[in-house]
Coordinates of N, CA and C in Angstrom, one line a residue:
M21 N 11.5 -54.2 -26.2 CA 11.0 -53.8 -24.9 C 10.3 -52.4 -25.1
P22 N 9.1 -52.3 -24.5 CA 8.3 -51.1 -24.6 C 9.1 -49.9 -24.1
E23 N 8.8 -48.7 -24.7 CA 9.5 -47.6 -24.2 C 9.3 -47.2 -22.8
T24 N 8.1 -47.4 -22.2 CA 7.8 -47.0 -20.8 C 8.6 -47.9 -19.9
A25 N 8.7 -49.3 -20.2 CA 9.5 -50.2 -19.5 C 10.9 -49.7 -19.4
Q26 N 11.5 -49.3 -20.5 CA 12.9 -48.9 -20.5 C 13.0 -47.6 -19.6
M27 N 12.1 -46.7 -19.7 CA 12.2 -45.6 -18.7 C 12.1 -45.9 -17.3
E28 N 11.2 -46.9 -16.9 CA 11.2 -47.4 -15.6 C 12.6 -48.0 -15.2
E29 N 13.1 -48.8 -16.1 CA 14.5 -49.4 -15.7 C 15.5 -48.3 -15.5
I30 N 15.5 -47.3 -16.4 CA 16.6 -46.2 -16.3 C 16.5 -45.4 -15.0
N31 N 15.2 -45.0 -14.6 CA 15.1 -44.1 -13.4 C 13.9 -44.7 -12.6
P32 N 14.1 -45.8 -11.8 CA 13.0 -46.3 -11.2 C 12.7 -45.6 -9.8
E33 N 13.6 -44.7 -9.4 CA 13.4 -44.0 -8.1 C 12.9 -42.6 -8.3
I34 N 12.0 -42.4 -9.0 CA 11.5 -40.9 -9.1 C 10.6 -40.7 -7.8
E35 N 11.0 -39.7 -7.1 CA 10.4 -39.4 -5.9 C 9.1 -38.6 -6.2
Q36 N 8.2 -38.7 -5.2 CA 7.0 -38.0 -5.3 C 7.2 -36.5 -5.3
S37 N 8.2 -36.0 -4.4 CA 8.4 -34.7 -4.3 C 9.1 -34.0 -5.5
D38 N 10.0 -34.9 -6.2 CA 10.5 -34.4 -7.5 C 9.4 -34.2 -8.6
S39 N 8.4 -35.1 -8.6 CA 7.5 -35.0 -9.6 C 6.5 -33.8 -9.3
E40 N 6.3 -33.5 -8.0 CA 5.5 -32.3 -7.6 C 6.3 -31.0 -8.0
E41 N 7.5 -31.0 -7.9 CA 8.4 -29.9 -8.2 C 8.3 -29.7 -9.7
L42 N 8.5 -30.8 -10.5 CA 8.4 -30.7 -11.9 C 7.0 -30.1 -12.3
G43 N 6.0 -30.6 -11.6 CA 4.6 -30.2 -12.0 C 4.4 -28.7 -11.7
E44 N 5.0 -28.2 -10.6 CA 4.8 -26.8 -10.4 C 5.6 -26.0 -11.3
E45 N 6.8 -26.4 -11.8 CA 7.6 -25.7 -12.7 C 6.8 -25.7 -14.0
A46 N 6.3 -26.8 -14.5 CA 5.6 -27.0 -15.6 C 4.3 -26.0 -15.7
L47 N 3.7 -25.9 -14.5 CA 2.5 -25.1 -14.3 C 2.9 -23.6 -14.5
K48 N 4.1 -23.2 -13.9 CA 4.6 -21.8 -14.0 C 4.9 -21.5 -15.5
N49 N 5.5 -22.4 -16.2 CA 5.9 -22.2 -17.6 C 4.7 -22.1 -18.5
G50 N 3.6 -23.1 -18.1 CA 2.5 -23.0 -18.8 C 1.6 -21.7 -18.7
T51 N 1.7 -21.2 -17.5 CA 1.0 -19.9 -17.3 C 1.7 -18.7 -18.1
K52 N 3.0 -18.7 -18.1 CA 3.6 -17.7 -18.9 C 3.3 -17.9 -20.5
A53 N 3.4 -19.2 -20.9 CA 3.0 -19.5 -22.2 C 1.5 -19.0 -22.6
L54 N 0.7 -19.3 -21.6 CA -0.7 -18.9 -21.8 C -0.9 -17.5 -21.9
N55 N -0.2 -16.7 -21.0 CA -0.1 -15.2 -21.1 C 0.4 -14.7 -22.4
A56 N 1.4 -15.3 -22.9 CA 2.0 -14.9 -24.2 C 1.0 -15.2 -25.4
L57 N 0.3 -16.3 -25.3 CA -0.7 -16.7 -26.3 C -2.0 -15.8 -26.2
Q58 N -2.4 -15.4 -25.0 CA -3.5 -14.5 -24.9 C -3.4 -13.2 -25.6
H59 N -2.0 -12.7 -25.6 CA -1.7 -11.4 -26.2 C -1.2 -11.5 -27.6
N60 N -1.1 -12.8 -28.2 CA -0.7 -13.1 -29.5 C 0.7 -12.5 -29.8
G61 N 1.6 -12.5 -28.8 CA 2.9 -12.0 -29.0 C 3.0 -10.5 -28.9
R62 N 2.0 -9.9 -28.4 CA 2.0 -8.5 -28.4 C 1.9 -8.0 -26.8
P63 N 3.1 -8.0 -26.1 CA 3.0 -7.7 -24.7 C 2.5 -6.3 -24.3
W64 N 2.5 -5.4 -25.3 CA 2.1 -4.0 -25.1 C 0.5 -3.9 -25.2
L65 N -0.1 -4.9 -25.7 CA -1.6 -4.7 -25.9 C -2.4 -4.4 -24.6
P66 N -2.1 -5.0 -23.5 CA -2.9 -4.7 -22.3 C -2.6 -3.3 -21.9
Y67 N -1.4 -2.7 -22.2 CA -1.1 -1.4 -21.8 C -1.9 -0.4 -22.7
V68 N -2.1 -0.7 -23.9 CA -2.8 0.1 -24.9 C -4.3 0.1 -24.6
I69 N -4.8 -1.0 -24.2 CA -6.2 -1.2 -23.9 C -6.5 -0.4 -22.6
S70 N -5.7 -0.6 -21.7 CA -5.9 0.1 -20.3 C -5.8 1.7 -20.6
F71 N -4.9 2.0 -21.3 CA -4.8 3.5 -21.6 C -6.0 4.0 -22.3
A72 N -6.5 3.3 -23.3 CA -7.7 3.7 -24.0 C -8.9 3.8 -23.1
V73 N -9.1 2.8 -22.2 CA -10.2 2.8 -21.3 C -10.1 3.9 -20.3
L74 N -9.0 4.2 -19.7 CA -8.8 5.3 -18.8 C -8.9 6.6 -19.5
A75 N -8.4 6.7 -20.8 CA -8.7 8.0 -21.6 C -10.1 8.3 -21.7
A76 N -10.9 7.2 -22.1 CA -12.3 7.3 -22.2 C -13.0 7.7 -20.9
L77 N -12.5 7.2 -19.8 CA -13.0 7.6 -18.5 C -12.7 9.0 -18.2
T78 N -11.5 9.4 -18.5 CA -11.2 10.8 -18.4 C -12.0 11.8 -19.1
L79 N -12.4 11.4 -20.3 CA -13.2 12.3 -21.1 C -14.7 12.4 -20.6
L80 N -15.1 11.2 -20.0 CA -16.4 11.2 -19.4 C -16.5 12.1 -18.1
V81 N -15.4 11.9 -17.3 CA -15.4 12.8 -16.1 C -15.2 14.2 -16.4
A82 N -14.4 14.6 -17.3 CA -14.3 15.9 -17.8 C -15.6 16.5 -18.3
L83 N -16.3 15.8 -19.0 CA -17.6 16.2 -19.5 C -18.6 16.4 -18.4
A84 N -18.6 15.5 -17.3 CA -19.4 15.8 -16.2 C -19.0 17.0 -15.4
E85 N -17.7 17.3 -15.4 CA -17.2 18.4 -14.6 C -17.3 19.7 -15.3
G86 N -17.7 19.6 -16.7 CA -17.7 20.9 -17.4 C -16.4 21.3 -18.0
G87 N -15.5 20.4 -18.2 CA -14.1 20.6 -18.6 C -14.1 21.2 -20.1
Y88 N -15.2 21.1 -20.8 CA -15.3 21.4 -22.2 C -15.8 22.9 -22.4
T89 N -16.3 23.5 -21.3 CA -16.7 24.8 -21.5 C -15.5 25.8 -21.4
P90 N -15.5 26.8 -22.3 CA -14.5 27.7 -22.4 C -14.5 28.7 -21.2
T91 N -13.5 28.5 -20.4 CA -13.3 29.3 -19.1 C -11.8 29.7 -19.1
E92 N -11.4 30.1 -17.9 CA -10.0 30.5 -17.8 C -9.1 29.3 -17.8
T93 N -7.9 29.5 -18.3 CA -6.9 28.4 -18.4 C -6.7 27.6 -17.1
W94 N -6.6 28.4 -16.0 CA -6.3 27.7 -14.7 C -7.4 26.8 -14.2
L95 N -8.6 27.3 -14.6 CA -9.8 26.5 -14.2 C -9.9 25.2 -15.1
M96 N -9.7 25.4 -16.3 CA -9.7 24.2 -17.2 C -8.6 23.2 -16.9
L97 N -7.4 23.7 -16.5 CA -6.4 22.8 -16.1 C -6.8 22.0 -14.8
G98 N -7.4 22.7 -14.0 CA -7.9 22.1 -12.7 C -9.0 21.1 -12.9
K99 N -9.8 21.4 -13.8 CA -10.9 20.3 -14.2 C -10.3 19.1 -14.9
W100 N -9.5 19.3 -15.9 CA -8.8 18.3 -16.6 C -7.9 17.5 -15.7
G101 N -7.1 18.2 -14.8 CA -6.3 17.5 -13.9 C -7.0 16.6 -12.9
S102 N -8.1 17.1 -12.4 CA -8.9 16.2 -11.6 C -9.5 15.0 -12.4
S103 N -9.9 15.2 -13.5 CA -10.5 14.1 -14.4 C -9.4 13.1 -14.6
V104 N -8.2 13.6 -15.0 CA -7.2 12.6 -15.3 C -6.7 11.8 -14.0
A105 N -6.7 12.6 -12.9 CA -6.3 11.9 -11.5 C -7.3 10.9 -11.1
I106 N -8.6 11.2 -11.3 CA -9.7 10.4 -10.9 C -9.6 9.0 -11.8
S107 N -9.3 9.1 -13.0 CA -9.1 8.0 -13.9 C -7.8 7.2 -13.3
G108 N -6.8 7.9 -13.0 CA -5.6 7.2 -12.5 C -5.9 6.4 -11.2
V109 N -6.6 7.0 -10.3 CA -7.0 6.3 -9.1 C -7.8 5.1 -9.5
F110 N -8.8 5.2 -10.4 CA -9.7 4.1 -10.8 C -8.7 3.0 -11.3
G111 N -7.7 3.2 -12.2 CA -6.9 2.3 -12.7 C -6.1 1.7 -11.6
L112 N -5.5 2.4 -10.7 CA -4.8 1.8 -9.7 C -5.5 0.9 -8.9
S113 N -6.8 1.4 -8.6 CA -7.7 0.6 -7.6 C -8.0 -0.8 -8.3
I114 N -8.4 -0.8 -9.6 CA -8.6 -2.0 -10.3 C -7.3 -3.0 -10.2
G115 N -6.2 -2.4 -10.5 CA -4.9 -3.2 -10.4 C -4.6 -3.8 -9.0
L116 N -4.9 -3.0 -8.0 CA -4.7 -3.5 -6.6 C -5.8 -4.5 -6.2
L117 N -6.9 -4.4 -6.8 CA -8.0 -5.4 -6.6 C -7.6 -6.8 -7.3
V118 N -7.1 -6.7 -8.4 CA -6.6 -7.9 -9.0 C -5.4 -8.6 -8.2
W119 N -4.5 -7.7 -7.7 CA -3.4 -8.2 -6.8 C -4.0 -8.9 -5.6
V120 N -4.9 -8.3 -5.0 CA -5.5 -8.9 -3.7 C -6.3 -10.3 -4.2
S121 N -6.9 -10.2 -5.3 CA -7.7 -11.4 -5.8 C -6.6 -12.6 -6.1
N122 N -5.5 -12.2 -6.6 CA -4.4 -13.2 -6.9 C -4.0 -13.8 -5.6
G123 N -4.0 -13.1 -4.5 CA -3.6 -13.6 -3.2 C -4.6 -14.5 -2.6
G124 N -5.9 -14.7 -3.1 CA -6.9 -15.5 -2.7 C -8.0 -14.8 -1.7
A125 N -7.9 -13.5 -1.7 CA -8.9 -12.9 -0.7 C -10.3 -13.2 -1.1
F126 N -10.7 -13.3 -2.3 CA -12.1 -13.5 -2.7 C -12.4 -14.9 -3.1
D127 N -11.5 -15.8 -2.9 CA -11.8 -17.2 -3.3 C -13.0 -17.9 -2.5
I128 N -13.1 -17.5 -1.3 CA -14.2 -18.1 -0.5 C -15.6 -17.6 -1.0
F129 N -15.6 -16.4 -1.6 CA -16.9 -15.9 -2.1 C -17.2 -16.6 -3.4
A130 N -16.2 -16.8 -4.3 CA -16.4 -17.5 -5.5 C -16.9 -18.9 -5.3
Y131 N -16.2 -19.5 -4.4 CA -16.5 -21.0 -4.1 C -17.9 -21.1 -3.6
G132 N -18.3 -20.2 -2.6 CA -19.7 -20.2 -2.1 C -20.7 -19.8 -3.1
G133 N -20.3 -18.9 -4.0 CA -21.2 -18.5 -5.1 C -21.5 -19.7 -6.1
R134 N -20.4 -20.4 -6.4 CA -20.6 -21.6 -7.2 C -21.6 -22.6 -6.6
I135 N -21.3 -22.9 -5.4 CA -22.3 -23.9 -4.7 C -23.6 -23.3 -4.6
F136 N -23.8 -22.1 -4.3 CA -25.2 -21.5 -4.2 C -25.9 -21.6 -5.6
V137 N -25.2 -21.2 -6.7 CA -25.9 -21.3 -8.0 C -26.2 -22.6 -8.4
R138 N -25.3 -23.6 -8.0 CA -25.4 -25.0 -8.4 C -26.7 -25.6 -7.7
M139 N -27.0 -25.1 -6.6 CA -28.2 -25.6 -5.8 C -29.5 -25.5 -6.6
F140 N -29.5 -24.4 -7.5 CA -30.7 -24.1 -8.2 C -30.8 -24.9 -9.6
F141 N -29.6 -25.3 -10.1 CA -29.5 -25.9 -11.5 C -29.2 -27.3 -11.6
K142 N -28.6 -28.0 -10.6 CA -28.2 -29.3 -10.6 C -29.0 -30.1 -9.6
K143 N -29.2 -31.4 -9.9 CA -30.1 -32.2 -9.1 C -29.2 -32.7 -7.9
D144 N -27.9 -33.1 -8.2 CA -27.1 -33.6 -7.2 C -26.1 -32.5 -6.8
V145 N -26.4 -31.8 -5.7 CA -25.6 -30.7 -5.2 C -24.1 -31.2 -4.7
L146 N -24.2 -32.4 -4.3 CA -22.8 -32.8 -3.7 C -22.0 -33.3 -4.9
D147 N -22.3 -33.5 -6.1 CA -21.6 -34.0 -7.2 C -21.0 -32.7 -7.9
R148 N -19.9 -32.2 -7.4 CA -19.3 -31.0 -7.9 C -17.8 -31.2 -8.3
K149 N -17.3 -30.3 -9.0 CA -15.9 -30.4 -9.4 C -14.9 -30.3 -8.4
Y150 N -15.2 -29.4 -7.4 CA -14.3 -29.2 -6.2 C -15.1 -29.5 -4.9
P151 N -15.0 -30.8 -4.4 CA -15.8 -31.1 -3.2 C -15.5 -30.3 -2.0
T152 N -14.3 -29.6 -1.8 CA -14.0 -28.9 -0.6 C -13.4 -27.6 -1.1
Y153 N -13.4 -26.6 -0.1 CA -12.8 -25.4 -0.5 C -11.3 -25.5 -0.7
Y154 N -10.6 -26.4 0.1 CA -9.3 -26.5 -0.1 C -8.9 -27.0 -1.5
D155 N -9.7 -28.0 -2.1 CA -9.5 -28.3 -3.4 C -9.6 -27.2 -4.5
Y156 N -10.6 -26.3 -4.2 CA -10.8 -25.2 -5.1 C -9.6 -24.2 -4.9
R157 N -9.0 -24.0 -3.7 CA -7.9 -23.1 -3.6 C -6.7 -23.8 -4.4
E158 N -6.6 -25.0 -4.2 CA -5.4 -25.7 -4.7 C -5.5 -25.5 -6.4
S159 N -6.7 -25.7 -6.9 CA -6.8 -25.4 -8.3 C -6.5 -24.1 -8.8
R160 N -6.8 -23.1 -8.0 CA -6.6 -21.7 -8.3 C -5.2 -21.2 -8.2
K161 N -4.3 -22.1 -7.6 CA -2.9 -21.5 -7.3 C -2.2 -21.1 -8.5
G162 N -2.3 -21.8 -9.6 CA -1.7 -21.5 -10.9 C -2.4 -20.5 -11.8
K163 N -3.5 -20.0 -11.4 CA -4.3 -19.1 -12.2 C -4.2 -17.7 -11.7
K164 N -3.0 -17.2 -11.9 CA -2.8 -15.7 -11.5 C -3.0 -14.9 -12.7
R165 N -3.7 -13.7 -12.4 CA -3.9 -12.7 -13.5 C -2.8 -11.7 -13.4
S166 N -2.3 -11.2 -14.6 CA -1.4 -10.1 -14.5 C -2.1 -8.8 -14.2
Y167 N -1.5 -8.0 -13.4 CA -2.1 -6.7 -13.0 C -1.2 -5.5 -13.2
W168 N 0.1 -5.7 -13.5 CA 1.0 -4.6 -13.5 C 0.7 -3.6 -14.6
Y169 N 0.2 -4.0 -15.6 CA -0.2 -3.0 -16.6 C -1.2 -2.0 -16.2
L170 N -2.2 -2.5 -15.3 CA -3.2 -1.5 -14.7 C -2.5 -0.7 -13.7
V171 N -1.7 -1.1 -13.0 CA -1.0 -0.2 -11.9 C -0.1 0.8 -12.6
I172 N 0.7 0.4 -13.6 CA 1.5 1.3 -14.3 C 0.7 2.4 -15.0
V173 N -0.2 2.0 -15.8 CA -1.0 3.0 -16.6 C -1.8 3.8 -15.5
G174 N -2.3 3.3 -14.6 CA -3.1 4.1 -13.5 C -2.2 5.0 -12.8
A175 N -0.9 4.7 -12.5 CA 0.0 5.6 -11.9 C 0.3 6.7 -12.7
V176 N 0.6 6.4 -14.1 CA 0.9 7.5 -15.1 C -0.2 8.5 -15.1
F177 N -1.5 8.0 -15.2 CA -2.6 9.0 -15.2 C -2.6 9.7 -14.0
L178 N -2.5 9.2 -12.8 CA -2.4 9.9 -11.6 C -1.4 11.0 -11.5
V179 N -0.2 10.5 -11.9 CA 1.0 11.6 -11.9 C 0.6 12.8 -12.8
V180 N 0.2 12.5 -14.0 CA -0.2 13.5 -14.9 C -1.3 14.4 -14.4
G181 N -2.3 13.8 -13.8 CA -3.4 14.6 -13.2 C -2.9 15.4 -12.1
I182 N -2.0 15.0 -11.2 CA -1.4 15.8 -10.1 C -0.5 17.0 -10.8
I183 N 0.2 16.7 -11.8 CA 0.9 17.8 -12.4 C 0.0 18.9 -13.0
L184 N -1.1 18.4 -13.7 CA -2.0 19.4 -14.2 C -2.7 20.2 -13.2
L185 N -2.9 19.6 -12.0 CA -3.5 20.3 -10.9 C -2.6 21.4 -10.3
V186 N -1.3 20.9 -10.2 CA -0.3 21.9 -9.7 C -0.1 23.0 -10.6
I187 N -0.2 22.7 -11.9 CA 0.1 23.9 -12.9 C -1.0 24.8 -12.8
G188 N -2.2 24.2 -12.7 CA -3.5 25.0 -12.6 C -3.6 25.9 -11.4
N189 N -3.1 25.3 -10.4 CA -3.1 26.0 -9.0 C -2.0 27.2 -9.1
Q190 N -1.0 27.0 -9.8 CA 0.1 28.0 -10.0 C -0.5 29.1 -10.9
L191 N -1.3 28.9 -11.8 CA -1.8 29.9 -12.8 C -3.0 30.6 -12.2
M192 N -3.6 30.1 -11.1 CA -4.7 30.6 -10.5 C -4.4 32.1 -10.0
P193 N -5.3 33.1 -10.3 CA -4.9 34.4 -9.8 C -5.0 34.5 -8.4
K194 N -4.1 35.3 -7.7 CA -4.0 35.5 -6.3 C -5.0 36.7 -5.8
Q195 N -5.7 36.4 -4.9 CA -6.6 37.4 -4.4 C -6.2 38.2 -3.2

């Protein structure tokens, strides 16, 4: 007897809802496995990359503010503190944008943009992968991006920037 026929005889009463729950569970596990594969077993890699990008942004902002010119210590701390804090706010903002995007806030724009671009490059506009917006939203449900590393690194930069600003303010001569 073929193996599939044996399986049907053993459990012929598989409910649709059971298979949907199993599919959702497999999708969640698949997403976790995909995230692990993307970092090649190095979960710290996104943190290091975010730190490097925010550090480079800090250096650029400090250069624009004149943080490299030799001045008084309190003034340099103030310039470097604001540079680090600006980078932290930038990192936090990007992390929060990813969080909002995971919630589906920008899905309508992505779907509309796909249809708009498709009008120029395809002969049959109605022949598309997702015929309705609902189908597009359902396909996006399992595709969540991680954002905590951006929020954590951005928050660290913001806190360090505020600490440097407070120290610089304390060292400022009183008039």
